[in-house]
Amino acid sequence: MRAVLLGLALFLAGLGPTAAQDPATTCKAMEGDAGAILDAPTHVTAAKLIPAAAETPAYCQIQGYIQPNIGIELRLPQAGWNGKFAEVGCGGFCGTLFSFFCENVVRAGYACIVSDMGHRSTALDAKWAYNNLQAEFDFGIRSTHVVAVAGKALTERYYGRAPRRAYYMGCSTGGRQGMVEAQRFPDDFDGIVAGAPVIDETGDALALVNAVQAALRPDGSPLLTPADVERAHAGAVAACDAADGLKDGLIGDPMACAFDPGTVLPAEKAAAVRRIYAGARNSRGEPIYIGRPLPGSELNWLNAYVGTDGKPPGYLPFMTDMFRYMNFVPDPGPGWTLKDFDWDRDPKRLGMMEAIYSGYNPDLRKFKARGGKLMVYHGWADQSVLPGSSIDYYETVERLMGGRAATQAFFRLFMVPGMAHCIGGEGADTTDYLAYLDAWVERGVAPDMLIARKAKPGAKPDNALWAPPPLRTEQIAFSRPLYPFPLQARYKGRGDPNDAASFAPAPPRR
Ligand SMILES: [Ca+2]
């Protein structure tokens, strides 16, 4: 009854929940049991109106949890709601509310929700997963879906009408969440942006373990130094930069780049770099995963595979925790180290983990049939989620879904030259994917070309990942067009090389 009355009040007010009571009271009234939300029982532990500040409008901040243990934060613009709902994904092993991801999205008029995916942790540790299949199931499959269900219901209750569109966006683990949604819960979202999706969690981990091991000597001391990595990068760029028509330090198609590190490094170090490029292999040298770090990505290996300032490589504890606690069958526990990894035996034991985390199912027929739109983007210089998996997945979908035109009617892949994991690196890494997705869903404007920008040093906003505020002309170092894969941007041979207008689409040279 209260919902009906609130709905009536909203209808009379026209724009927002202001007629019946003051906004702070309306927001506060969201606290408590969220009512019978089918499949997603939810309790709101706190709700308060956050006043407008700088560019951010006032919003009702709702915190709570979905059973058994999925923490959520939902932000509902007090006025100027655009009628649409957005869920933003997490990163790493999650366990934390990345609520700042909602800042720009709320600014753009959306109701926006984030979750911790069902457990508390840092995004880089995995102890929460040990002997905890419910938490792994929520992290792997369930949480993104029930957060959508609960988020839409709470949004409807607050405004008195259901959101007319629902979008999802996320990168890395967040990208995987988007792929799992398109594959397993095709009715949840009208549009999905999945950046650098971890669609093969265990396969990708194998390539990262290989890279970390390659950069260390057998006794654990560093073999590759930051200076070696910089030398390899300079060599790769010198070999392959110009193939896209412009020497700009960015390699347009790293998979077509044949660079031998032996030209710039001594034999032992060159062999280590070759092993990183070669990806995960068994003891017979046979590849066991399709993704591998590509030429041009070398600077992003720093702090990841190669420690700096005398510190161990950053991915060492991350990968160790993953294999200790996340359903490596059986979980080997705290005593296990990466040195214990057996390249012939252990990859075959990871099936249980992959059963929970896979986002690789290419059957998107239900998602397409209900009108869903999917944009995947991936940095060519990604050092964390290796870009081969997105390309392999896209090509597999093309084969299953009836070819390129039938696929690109609802699913497009954008590869970003020189971009690291999700954002950063040397390439043009700032793109308003949400705006392109919204235009595709709402107005049928298919993303034939995206404009990606690189901010000048110091000009990048703190939170540029989702719905980034537009850069002013004087803040832009350069811009580049992104075309649906397999098309690549090629310099026309004339015109300002810093301007996206000086590039045209070209097929790959592979
Ligand atoms: Ca180039």
Short mmCIF file of C-alpha atoms and ligand atoms in Angstrom, two decimals:
data_model
loop_
_atom_site.label_atom_id
_atom_site.label_comp_id
_atom_site.label_asym_id
_atom_site.label_seq_id
_atom_site.Cartn_x
_atom_site.Cartn_y
_atom_site.Cartn_z
CA MET A 1 0.00 0.00 0.00
CA ARG A 2 2.81 2.37 0.90
CA ALA A 3 4.46 1.69 -2.45
CA VAL A 4 1.22 2.52 -4.22
CA LEU A 5 0.88 5.80 -2.32
CA LEU A 6 4.50 6.66 -2.95
CA GLY A 7 4.00 5.88 -6.62
CA LEU A 8 1.00 8.17 -6.73
CA ALA A 9 2.96 10.94 -5.04
CA LEU A 10 5.77 10.51 -7.54
CA PHE A 11 3.32 10.57 -10.41
CA LEU A 12 1.87 13.83 -9.12
CA ALA A 13 5.30 15.32 -8.52
CA GLY A 14 6.38 14.39 -12.00
CA LEU A 15 10.15 14.52 -11.54
CA GLY A 16 11.16 13.04 -8.23
CA PRO A 17 10.09 11.98 -4.78
CA THR A 18 9.42 15.47 -3.47
CA ALA A 19 5.68 16.03 -3.20
CA ALA A 20 4.60 13.88 -0.27
CA GLN A 21 7.57 14.37 2.04
CA ASP A 22 11.00 15.88 2.04
CA PRO A 23 13.70 13.96 0.13
CA ALA A 24 15.69 12.97 3.22
CA THR A 25 12.61 11.30 4.73
CA THR A 26 11.74 9.57 1.47
CA CYS A 27 15.23 8.17 1.24
CA LYS A 28 15.34 7.15 4.91
CA ALA A 29 12.07 5.27 4.41
CA MET A 30 13.95 2.80 2.21
CA GLU A 31 15.63 1.31 5.31
CA GLY A 32 14.61 -2.09 6.59
CA ASP A 33 13.28 -5.19 4.92
CA ALA A 34 13.12 -4.56 1.20
CA GLY A 35 9.97 -6.61 0.83
CA ALA A 36 9.46 -9.79 -1.05
CA ILE A 37 12.01 -9.47 -3.83
CA LEU A 38 11.67 -12.77 -5.65
CA ASP A 39 14.96 -14.74 -5.73
CA ALA A 40 16.90 -11.94 -4.02
CA PRO A 41 15.83 -11.38 -0.38
CA THR A 42 17.32 -8.04 0.59
CA HIS A 43 17.69 -5.95 3.72
CA VAL A 44 18.54 -2.24 3.57
CA THR A 45 20.80 -1.52 6.53
CA ALA A 46 21.20 2.20 5.88
CA ALA A 47 19.64 4.79 3.60
CA LYS A 48 20.48 8.44 3.60
CA LEU A 49 20.28 11.41 1.31
CA ILE A 50 23.71 12.61 0.19
CA PRO A 51 23.55 16.30 -0.65
CA ALA A 52 24.71 17.62 -4.01
CA ALA A 53 28.45 18.33 -4.17
CA ALA A 54 30.39 19.85 -7.06
CA GLU A 55 29.19 18.10 -10.24
CA THR A 56 27.37 15.33 -8.40
CA PRO A 57 23.65 15.78 -7.80
CA ALA A 58 21.97 14.81 -4.56
CA TYR A 59 21.24 11.10 -4.37
CA CYS A 60 19.71 8.59 -2.02
CA GLN A 61 22.46 6.21 -0.91
CA ILE A 62 21.19 2.77 -0.05
CA GLN A 63 23.39 0.17 1.60
CA GLY A 64 22.41 -3.34 2.51
CA TYR A 65 22.81 -6.95 1.60
CA ILE A 66 21.20 -9.69 -0.40
CA GLN A 67 21.15 -13.09 1.24
CA PRO A 68 23.32 -14.69 2.28
CA ASN A 69 26.09 -12.11 2.23
CA ILE A 70 26.15 -9.93 -0.89
CA GLY A 71 26.86 -6.34 0.12
CA ILE A 72 25.32 -3.66 -2.10
CA GLU A 73 25.32 0.08 -2.52
CA LEU A 74 22.67 1.68 -4.69
CA ARG A 75 22.71 5.37 -5.58
CA LEU A 76 19.46 6.94 -6.71
CA PRO A 77 19.54 10.49 -8.07
CA GLN A 78 17.06 12.56 -6.06
CA ALA A 79 16.07 14.59 -9.13
CA GLY A 80 16.70 14.24 -12.84
CA TRP A 81 16.62 10.43 -12.95
CA ASN A 82 16.84 9.37 -16.59
CA GLY A 83 14.59 6.37 -16.00
CA LYS A 84 17.46 3.90 -16.42
CA PHE A 85 19.22 1.45 -14.13
CA ALA A 86 22.93 0.59 -14.28
CA GLU A 87 24.90 -2.10 -12.48
CA VAL A 88 28.66 -1.62 -12.36
CA GLY A 89 30.92 -4.61 -11.88
CA CYS A 90 33.82 -5.25 -9.56
CA GLY A 91 37.50 -6.11 -10.00
CA GLY A 92 40.04 -8.73 -8.95
CA PHE A 93 38.55 -11.02 -6.33
CA CYS A 94 36.17 -8.21 -5.28
CA GLY A 95 35.11 -8.34 -1.62
CA THR A 96 34.93 -4.55 -1.53
CA LEU A 97 32.26 -2.07 -2.60
CA PHE A 98 33.78 -0.06 -5.46
CA SER A 99 31.08 2.56 -5.03
CA PHE A 100 33.18 5.31 -6.66
CA PHE A 101 32.50 3.54 -9.97
CA CYS A 102 28.96 4.93 -9.66
CA GLU A 103 29.97 8.57 -9.33
CA ASN A 104 29.99 9.53 -13.00
CA VAL A 105 27.14 7.16 -13.79
CA VAL A 106 24.87 8.91 -11.27
CA ARG A 107 26.05 12.24 -12.66
CA ALA A 108 24.80 11.04 -16.06
CA GLY A 109 21.34 10.50 -14.53
CA TYR A 110 21.34 6.76 -13.89
CA ALA A 111 20.38 4.82 -10.81
CA CYS A 112 23.59 2.89 -10.15
CA ILE A 113 24.44 -0.15 -8.04
CA VAL A 114 27.65 -1.93 -7.08
CA SER A 115 28.20 -5.02 -4.96
CA ASP A 116 31.01 -6.87 -3.18
CA MET A 117 29.94 -10.10 -4.93
CA GLY A 118 29.23 -11.94 -1.72
CA HIS A 119 32.23 -11.73 0.60
CA ARG A 120 34.57 -9.29 2.38
CA SER A 121 38.21 -9.18 1.34
CA THR A 122 40.67 -7.00 -0.45
CA ALA A 123 40.35 -7.41 -4.19
CA LEU A 124 43.74 -9.16 -4.20
CA ASP A 125 43.34 -11.94 -1.64
CA ALA A 126 41.34 -15.14 -1.90
CA LYS A 127 41.20 -16.53 1.62
CA TRP A 128 37.45 -15.93 1.67
CA ALA A 129 37.06 -18.72 -0.89
CA TYR A 130 38.62 -21.51 1.16
CA ASN A 131 36.03 -24.22 1.89
CA ASN A 132 33.31 -21.75 0.94
CA LEU A 133 31.49 -22.90 -2.17
CA GLN A 134 28.55 -20.55 -1.56
CA ALA A 135 30.90 -17.58 -1.70
CA GLU A 136 32.59 -18.95 -4.82
CA PHE A 137 29.23 -19.56 -6.48
CA ASP A 138 28.12 -16.02 -5.65
CA PHE A 139 31.41 -14.57 -6.92
CA GLY A 140 31.32 -16.74 -10.01
CA ILE A 141 27.73 -16.75 -11.16
CA ARG A 142 24.97 -15.61 -8.84
CA SER A 143 25.75 -12.23 -7.32
CA THR A 144 25.66 -10.14 -10.50
CA HIS A 145 22.21 -11.51 -11.28
CA VAL A 146 20.59 -11.09 -7.87
CA VAL A 147 22.11 -7.61 -7.56
CA ALA A 148 20.33 -6.73 -10.82
CA VAL A 149 17.08 -8.19 -9.51
CA ALA A 150 17.27 -6.42 -6.13
CA GLY A 151 18.61 -3.19 -7.61
CA LYS A 152 15.76 -2.90 -10.09
CA ALA A 153 13.19 -3.63 -7.37
CA LEU A 154 14.63 -1.01 -5.00
CA THR A 155 14.81 1.52 -7.84
CA GLU A 156 11.18 0.90 -8.68
CA ARG A 157 10.16 1.26 -5.06
CA TYR A 158 11.97 4.59 -4.68
CA TYR A 159 10.70 6.23 -7.85
CA GLY A 160 7.37 4.47 -8.03
CA ARG A 161 8.05 3.18 -11.51
CA ALA A 162 10.28 0.49 -12.92
CA PRO A 163 13.43 1.46 -14.80
CA ARG A 164 12.74 1.40 -18.53
CA ARG A 165 16.30 0.26 -19.39
CA ALA A 166 18.95 -1.73 -17.57
CA TYR A 167 22.64 -1.65 -18.44
CA TYR A 168 25.64 -3.44 -17.06
CA MET A 169 29.25 -2.33 -17.31
CA GLY A 170 32.42 -3.70 -15.81
CA CYS A 171 36.05 -4.50 -16.56
CA SER A 172 38.33 -7.42 -15.70
CA THR A 173 36.35 -9.47 -13.17
CA GLY A 174 33.66 -6.90 -13.96
CA GLY A 175 33.99 -7.83 -17.62
CA ARG A 176 33.57 -11.49 -16.73
CA GLN A 177 30.42 -10.60 -14.79
CA GLY A 178 29.01 -8.99 -17.93
CA MET A 179 29.79 -12.04 -20.07
CA VAL A 180 28.25 -14.39 -17.50
CA GLU A 181 25.12 -12.22 -17.53
CA ALA A 182 24.82 -12.30 -21.33
CA GLN A 183 25.33 -16.07 -21.30
CA ARG A 184 23.41 -17.18 -18.20
CA PHE A 185 20.93 -14.39 -17.40
CA PRO A 186 20.05 -12.92 -20.80
CA ASP A 187 16.93 -11.17 -19.49
CA ASP A 188 18.71 -9.01 -16.92
CA PHE A 189 20.16 -6.28 -19.16
CA ASP A 190 19.32 -4.44 -22.38
CA GLY A 191 22.96 -3.62 -22.90
CA ILE A 192 26.30 -4.82 -21.52
CA VAL A 193 29.80 -3.35 -21.68
CA ALA A 194 32.43 -5.95 -20.77
CA GLY A 195 36.01 -4.71 -20.64
CA ALA A 196 38.96 -7.11 -20.60
CA PRO A 197 36.68 -9.93 -19.42
CA VAL A 198 38.28 -12.76 -17.45
CA ILE A 199 36.29 -15.32 -19.40
CA ASP A 200 38.82 -18.11 -18.73
CA GLU A 201 39.92 -17.43 -15.17
CA THR A 202 42.14 -20.48 -14.82
CA GLY A 203 43.59 -20.33 -18.34
CA ASP A 204 44.53 -16.71 -17.87
CA ALA A 205 46.07 -17.55 -14.51
CA LEU A 206 48.28 -20.15 -16.20
CA ALA A 207 49.70 -17.53 -18.56
CA LEU A 208 50.36 -15.18 -15.63
CA VAL A 209 52.06 -17.91 -13.60
CA ASN A 210 54.22 -18.64 -16.64
CA ALA A 211 55.15 -14.96 -16.93
CA VAL A 212 55.96 -14.59 -13.22
CA GLN A 213 58.06 -17.77 -13.29
CA ALA A 214 59.87 -16.73 -16.48
CA ALA A 215 60.94 -13.43 -14.93
CA LEU A 216 62.50 -15.15 -11.88
CA ARG A 217 65.50 -17.44 -11.58
CA PRO A 218 64.81 -20.91 -10.16
CA ASP A 219 66.00 -19.68 -6.72
CA GLY A 220 63.37 -16.93 -6.76
CA SER A 221 65.75 -14.05 -7.39
CA PRO A 222 64.90 -11.68 -10.26
CA LEU A 223 66.15 -12.58 -13.73
CA LEU A 224 64.45 -9.77 -15.65
CA THR A 225 65.02 -6.25 -14.35
CA PRO A 226 62.96 -3.16 -15.12
CA ALA A 227 65.76 -2.03 -17.46
CA ASP A 228 65.46 -5.32 -19.41
CA VAL A 229 61.74 -4.82 -19.74
CA GLU A 230 62.22 -1.27 -21.02
CA ARG A 231 64.78 -2.54 -23.54
CA ALA A 232 62.38 -5.25 -24.75
CA HIS A 233 59.62 -2.67 -25.11
CA ALA A 234 61.78 -0.31 -27.12
CA GLY A 235 62.78 -3.22 -29.36
CA ALA A 236 59.19 -4.36 -29.93
CA VAL A 237 58.05 -0.83 -30.75
CA ALA A 238 60.98 -0.29 -33.13
CA ALA A 239 60.10 -3.53 -34.92
CA CYS A 240 56.33 -3.15 -35.23
CA ASP A 241 55.19 0.45 -34.61
CA ALA A 242 55.17 1.58 -38.26
CA ALA A 243 53.05 -1.31 -39.60
CA ASP A 244 49.84 0.62 -38.86
CA GLY A 245 50.97 3.56 -40.99
CA LEU A 246 52.21 5.79 -38.16
CA LYS A 247 55.22 5.77 -35.87
CA ASP A 248 53.49 6.85 -32.68
CA GLY A 249 54.86 4.30 -30.21
CA LEU A 250 51.67 2.24 -30.48
CA ILE A 251 51.50 -1.15 -32.19
CA GLY A 252 48.21 -1.39 -34.10
CA ASP A 253 48.21 -5.19 -34.41
CA PRO A 254 50.54 -6.90 -31.92
CA MET A 255 49.47 -10.36 -33.08
CA ALA A 256 51.11 -9.59 -36.43
CA CYS A 257 54.29 -8.37 -34.72
CA ALA A 258 57.29 -10.67 -35.11
CA PHE A 259 59.86 -9.32 -32.66
CA ASP A 260 62.85 -11.29 -31.45
CA PRO A 261 64.04 -10.10 -28.02
CA GLY A 262 67.41 -11.65 -28.86
CA THR A 263 68.08 -8.50 -30.89
CA VAL A 264 68.11 -6.33 -27.75
CA LEU A 265 68.85 -8.63 -24.78
CA PRO A 266 71.52 -11.22 -23.87
CA ALA A 267 70.60 -14.86 -24.41
CA GLU A 268 69.28 -15.81 -20.94
CA LYS A 269 67.10 -12.72 -20.61
CA ALA A 270 65.90 -12.95 -24.21
CA ALA A 271 64.82 -16.53 -23.54
CA ALA A 272 62.81 -15.34 -20.52
CA VAL A 273 61.04 -12.68 -22.59
CA ARG A 274 60.36 -15.25 -25.33
CA ARG A 275 58.83 -17.55 -22.70
CA ILE A 276 56.51 -14.74 -21.56
CA TYR A 277 55.39 -14.04 -25.15
CA ALA A 278 54.90 -17.77 -25.72
CA GLY A 279 52.30 -18.09 -22.95
CA ALA A 280 51.50 -21.14 -20.82
CA ARG A 281 52.97 -24.43 -22.06
CA ASN A 282 53.32 -27.94 -20.70
CA SER A 283 56.65 -29.73 -20.31
CA ARG A 284 56.54 -30.77 -23.97
CA GLY A 285 56.27 -27.12 -25.02
CA GLU A 286 52.67 -27.46 -26.17
CA PRO A 287 50.49 -24.39 -25.60
CA ILE A 288 47.80 -24.89 -22.97
CA TYR A 289 46.14 -21.46 -23.13
CA ILE A 290 45.38 -19.11 -25.97
CA GLY A 291 46.04 -15.79 -24.22
CA ARG A 292 49.59 -14.50 -23.96
CA PRO A 293 51.27 -11.16 -23.27
CA LEU A 294 51.82 -9.47 -26.62
CA PRO A 295 54.64 -7.31 -28.01
CA GLY A 296 54.03 -3.73 -26.91
CA SER A 297 52.74 -4.71 -23.46
CA GLU A 298 56.18 -4.89 -21.83
CA LEU A 299 56.06 -1.72 -19.74
CA ASN A 300 52.90 -3.04 -18.11
CA TRP A 301 54.86 -6.10 -16.89
CA LEU A 302 56.51 -3.83 -14.32
CA ASN A 303 55.11 -4.48 -10.84
CA ALA A 304 53.14 -7.37 -12.34
CA TYR A 305 55.64 -10.01 -13.53
CA VAL A 306 58.75 -8.00 -12.77
CA GLY A 307 59.23 -6.37 -9.38
CA THR A 308 60.47 -2.81 -9.08
CA ASP A 309 62.53 -1.18 -6.32
CA GLY A 310 63.69 -4.60 -5.11
CA LYS A 311 60.15 -5.80 -4.43
CA PRO A 312 58.85 -9.21 -5.61
CA PRO A 313 56.55 -9.23 -8.65
CA GLY A 314 53.10 -7.94 -7.74
CA TYR A 315 51.27 -10.90 -9.25
CA LEU A 316 53.15 -13.44 -7.14
CA PRO A 317 50.97 -13.20 -3.99
CA PHE A 318 47.82 -12.70 -6.07
CA MET A 319 48.35 -15.88 -8.11
CA THR A 320 49.53 -17.85 -5.08
CA ASP A 321 46.36 -16.97 -3.15
CA MET A 322 44.22 -17.95 -6.10
CA PHE A 323 45.66 -21.44 -6.35
CA ARG A 324 45.78 -21.96 -2.59
CA TYR A 325 42.17 -21.13 -1.87
CA MET A 326 39.92 -21.00 -4.95
CA ASN A 327 38.90 -24.54 -5.71
CA PHE A 328 42.08 -25.81 -7.14
CA VAL A 329 41.00 -29.41 -6.44
CA PRO A 330 41.61 -30.00 -3.61
CA ASP A 331 42.53 -26.55 -2.29
CA PRO A 332 46.16 -27.07 -1.29
CA GLY A 333 46.02 -24.45 1.47
CA PRO A 334 48.52 -22.01 2.95
CA GLY A 335 51.67 -24.11 2.50
CA TRP A 336 51.45 -24.16 -1.30
CA THR A 337 53.68 -21.91 -3.39
CA LEU A 338 53.97 -21.25 -7.11
CA LYS A 339 57.10 -23.42 -7.14
CA ASP A 340 54.79 -26.37 -6.44
CA PHE A 341 52.93 -25.79 -9.69
CA ASP A 342 53.15 -28.81 -12.01
CA TRP A 343 52.70 -27.74 -15.64
CA ASP A 344 51.59 -31.19 -16.79
CA ARG A 345 49.36 -32.25 -13.93
CA ASP A 346 47.87 -29.10 -12.43
CA PRO A 347 46.23 -27.47 -15.46
CA LYS A 348 44.03 -30.56 -15.71
CA ARG A 349 42.96 -30.17 -12.07
CA LEU A 350 41.49 -26.72 -12.54
CA GLY A 351 38.22 -27.81 -14.12
CA MET A 352 36.22 -27.37 -10.93
CA MET A 353 37.34 -23.78 -10.59
CA GLU A 354 36.57 -23.06 -14.22
CA ALA A 355 33.12 -24.61 -13.88
CA ILE A 356 32.31 -21.86 -11.37
CA TYR A 357 34.04 -18.95 -13.11
CA SER A 358 33.82 -19.51 -16.86
CA GLY A 359 32.40 -16.77 -19.05
CA TYR A 360 33.34 -18.54 -22.29
CA ASN A 361 30.01 -19.91 -23.51
CA PRO A 362 29.62 -18.54 -27.07
CA ASP A 363 25.90 -19.30 -27.24
CA LEU A 364 24.39 -15.82 -27.08
CA ARG A 365 21.17 -16.70 -28.91
CA LYS A 366 18.86 -15.85 -26.01
CA PHE A 367 20.59 -12.55 -25.35
CA LYS A 368 20.36 -11.61 -29.02
CA ALA A 369 16.75 -12.77 -29.32
CA ARG A 370 15.60 -10.52 -26.49
CA GLY A 371 17.32 -7.54 -28.17
CA GLY A 372 20.41 -7.31 -25.97
CA LYS A 373 23.50 -5.41 -27.13
CA LEU A 374 27.02 -6.37 -26.07
CA MET A 375 30.20 -4.34 -26.37
CA VAL A 376 33.52 -5.91 -25.37
CA TYR A 377 36.72 -3.91 -25.30
CA HIS A 378 40.23 -5.04 -24.55
CA GLY A 379 43.64 -3.35 -24.47
CA TRP A 380 46.16 -4.89 -26.86
CA ALA A 381 48.81 -4.24 -24.18
CA ASP A 382 46.84 -5.84 -21.34
CA GLN A 383 49.23 -7.63 -18.97
CA SER A 384 46.58 -9.06 -16.67
CA VAL A 385 43.75 -10.46 -18.79
CA LEU A 386 45.54 -11.51 -21.93
CA PRO A 387 43.77 -10.25 -25.04
CA GLY A 388 43.82 -13.48 -27.06
CA SER A 389 40.85 -14.81 -25.11
CA SER A 390 38.54 -11.97 -26.18
CA ILE A 391 39.53 -12.43 -29.83
CA ASP A 392 39.10 -16.19 -29.67
CA TYR A 393 35.74 -15.79 -27.99
CA TYR A 394 34.53 -13.23 -30.52
CA GLU A 395 35.59 -15.40 -33.46
CA THR A 396 33.87 -18.42 -31.90
CA VAL A 397 30.65 -16.42 -31.47
CA GLU A 398 30.84 -15.34 -35.13
CA ARG A 399 30.98 -18.98 -36.17
CA LEU A 400 28.09 -19.98 -33.92
CA MET A 401 25.84 -16.99 -34.48
CA GLY A 402 25.80 -17.08 -38.28
CA GLY A 403 28.72 -14.93 -39.36
CA ARG A 404 30.03 -11.43 -38.92
CA ALA A 405 26.97 -9.38 -39.88
CA ALA A 406 24.63 -11.49 -37.73
CA THR A 407 27.05 -11.17 -34.82
CA GLN A 408 27.82 -7.49 -35.16
CA ALA A 409 24.08 -6.79 -35.18
CA PHE A 410 24.28 -7.26 -31.40
CA PHE A 411 27.90 -7.94 -30.34
CA ARG A 412 31.04 -5.98 -31.18
CA LEU A 413 34.62 -6.27 -29.97
CA PHE A 414 36.96 -3.27 -29.79
CA MET A 415 40.70 -3.77 -29.40
CA VAL A 416 42.58 -0.75 -28.05
CA PRO A 417 46.20 -0.29 -29.21
CA GLY A 418 48.66 0.40 -26.40
CA MET A 419 46.07 0.21 -23.63
CA ALA A 420 46.96 -1.73 -20.47
CA HIS A 421 44.48 -3.59 -18.26
CA CYS A 422 41.08 -1.83 -18.47
CA ILE A 423 42.65 1.63 -18.55
CA GLY A 424 46.10 3.23 -18.63
CA GLY A 425 49.18 2.42 -20.66
CA GLU A 426 50.44 4.40 -23.62
CA GLY A 427 47.33 4.18 -25.79
CA ALA A 428 44.10 6.19 -25.97
CA ASP A 429 42.36 4.72 -22.94
CA THR A 430 39.44 7.02 -22.21
CA THR A 431 36.18 6.15 -23.96
CA ASP A 432 32.59 6.74 -22.87
CA TYR A 433 31.41 3.20 -23.55
CA LEU A 434 28.15 3.74 -21.67
CA ALA A 435 27.15 6.59 -24.00
CA TYR A 436 27.81 4.42 -27.07
CA LEU A 437 25.90 1.51 -25.56
CA ASP A 438 22.96 3.75 -24.68
CA ALA A 439 22.84 5.15 -28.23
CA TRP A 440 22.86 1.59 -29.61
CA VAL A 441 20.11 0.33 -27.30
CA GLU A 442 17.86 3.39 -27.24
CA ARG A 443 18.28 4.82 -30.72
CA GLY A 444 19.63 1.92 -32.73
CA VAL A 445 22.86 3.79 -33.48
CA ALA A 446 25.32 0.91 -33.85
CA PRO A 447 28.87 1.65 -32.70
CA ASP A 448 30.65 1.60 -36.07
CA MET A 449 33.40 3.76 -34.60
CA LEU A 450 34.26 4.83 -31.07
CA ILE A 451 36.45 7.80 -30.25
CA ALA A 452 39.11 6.98 -27.66
CA ARG A 453 41.14 9.76 -26.08
CA LYS A 454 44.38 9.99 -24.21
CA ALA A 455 44.43 12.63 -21.50
CA LYS A 456 47.50 14.79 -21.04
CA PRO A 457 49.46 14.07 -17.86
CA GLY A 458 47.55 15.51 -14.93
CA ALA A 459 44.37 16.00 -16.94
CA LYS A 460 42.93 12.57 -16.33
CA PRO A 461 39.97 12.53 -13.96
CA ASP A 462 40.33 10.38 -10.83
CA ASN A 463 37.61 8.05 -11.99
CA ALA A 464 37.74 7.78 -15.76
CA LEU A 465 36.55 4.23 -16.20
CA TRP A 466 32.78 4.66 -16.50
CA ALA A 467 30.96 7.64 -18.03
CA PRO A 468 34.11 9.78 -17.85
CA PRO A 469 33.53 13.53 -17.82
CA PRO A 470 34.38 14.91 -21.28
CA LEU A 471 37.95 16.11 -21.66
CA ARG A 472 38.40 19.68 -22.83
CA THR A 473 40.39 20.11 -26.04
CA GLU A 474 43.43 21.39 -24.19
CA GLN A 475 43.38 18.29 -21.95
CA ILE A 476 43.60 15.80 -24.84
CA ALA A 477 47.02 14.48 -25.84
CA PHE A 478 45.64 12.55 -28.81
CA SER A 479 42.56 10.70 -29.99
CA ARG A 480 42.10 7.50 -31.99
CA PRO A 481 39.14 5.77 -33.59
CA LEU A 482 38.27 2.25 -32.44
CA TYR A 483 36.57 0.04 -35.01
CA PRO A 484 34.75 -3.25 -34.51
CA PHE A 485 37.23 -6.12 -34.63
CA PRO A 486 38.79 -7.26 -36.91
CA LEU A 487 38.98 -3.75 -38.43
CA GLN A 488 41.94 -1.66 -37.27
CA ALA A 489 42.66 2.05 -37.34
CA ARG A 490 45.23 2.96 -39.95
CA TYR A 491 46.81 6.40 -40.39
CA LYS A 492 45.74 7.97 -43.67
CA GLY A 493 49.25 9.20 -44.34
CA ARG A 494 48.34 12.86 -43.92
CA GLY A 495 46.64 15.02 -41.32
CA ASP A 496 47.25 15.61 -37.62
CA PRO A 497 48.47 12.30 -36.15
CA ASN A 498 46.95 13.30 -32.81
CA ASP A 499 43.46 13.56 -34.31
CA ALA A 500 41.20 10.52 -34.74
CA ALA A 501 39.97 12.03 -38.02
CA SER A 502 43.34 11.26 -39.60
CA PHE A 503 42.72 7.49 -39.38
CA ALA A 504 40.58 5.10 -41.39
CA PRO A 505 39.44 1.50 -40.87
CA ALA A 506 41.55 -1.22 -42.44
CA PRO A 507 41.47 -5.02 -42.33
CA PRO A 508 44.24 -6.75 -40.38
CA ARG A 509 47.40 -7.72 -42.26
CA ARG A 510 47.65 -11.16 -40.67
CA CA B 1 51.94 2.81 -34.73
#
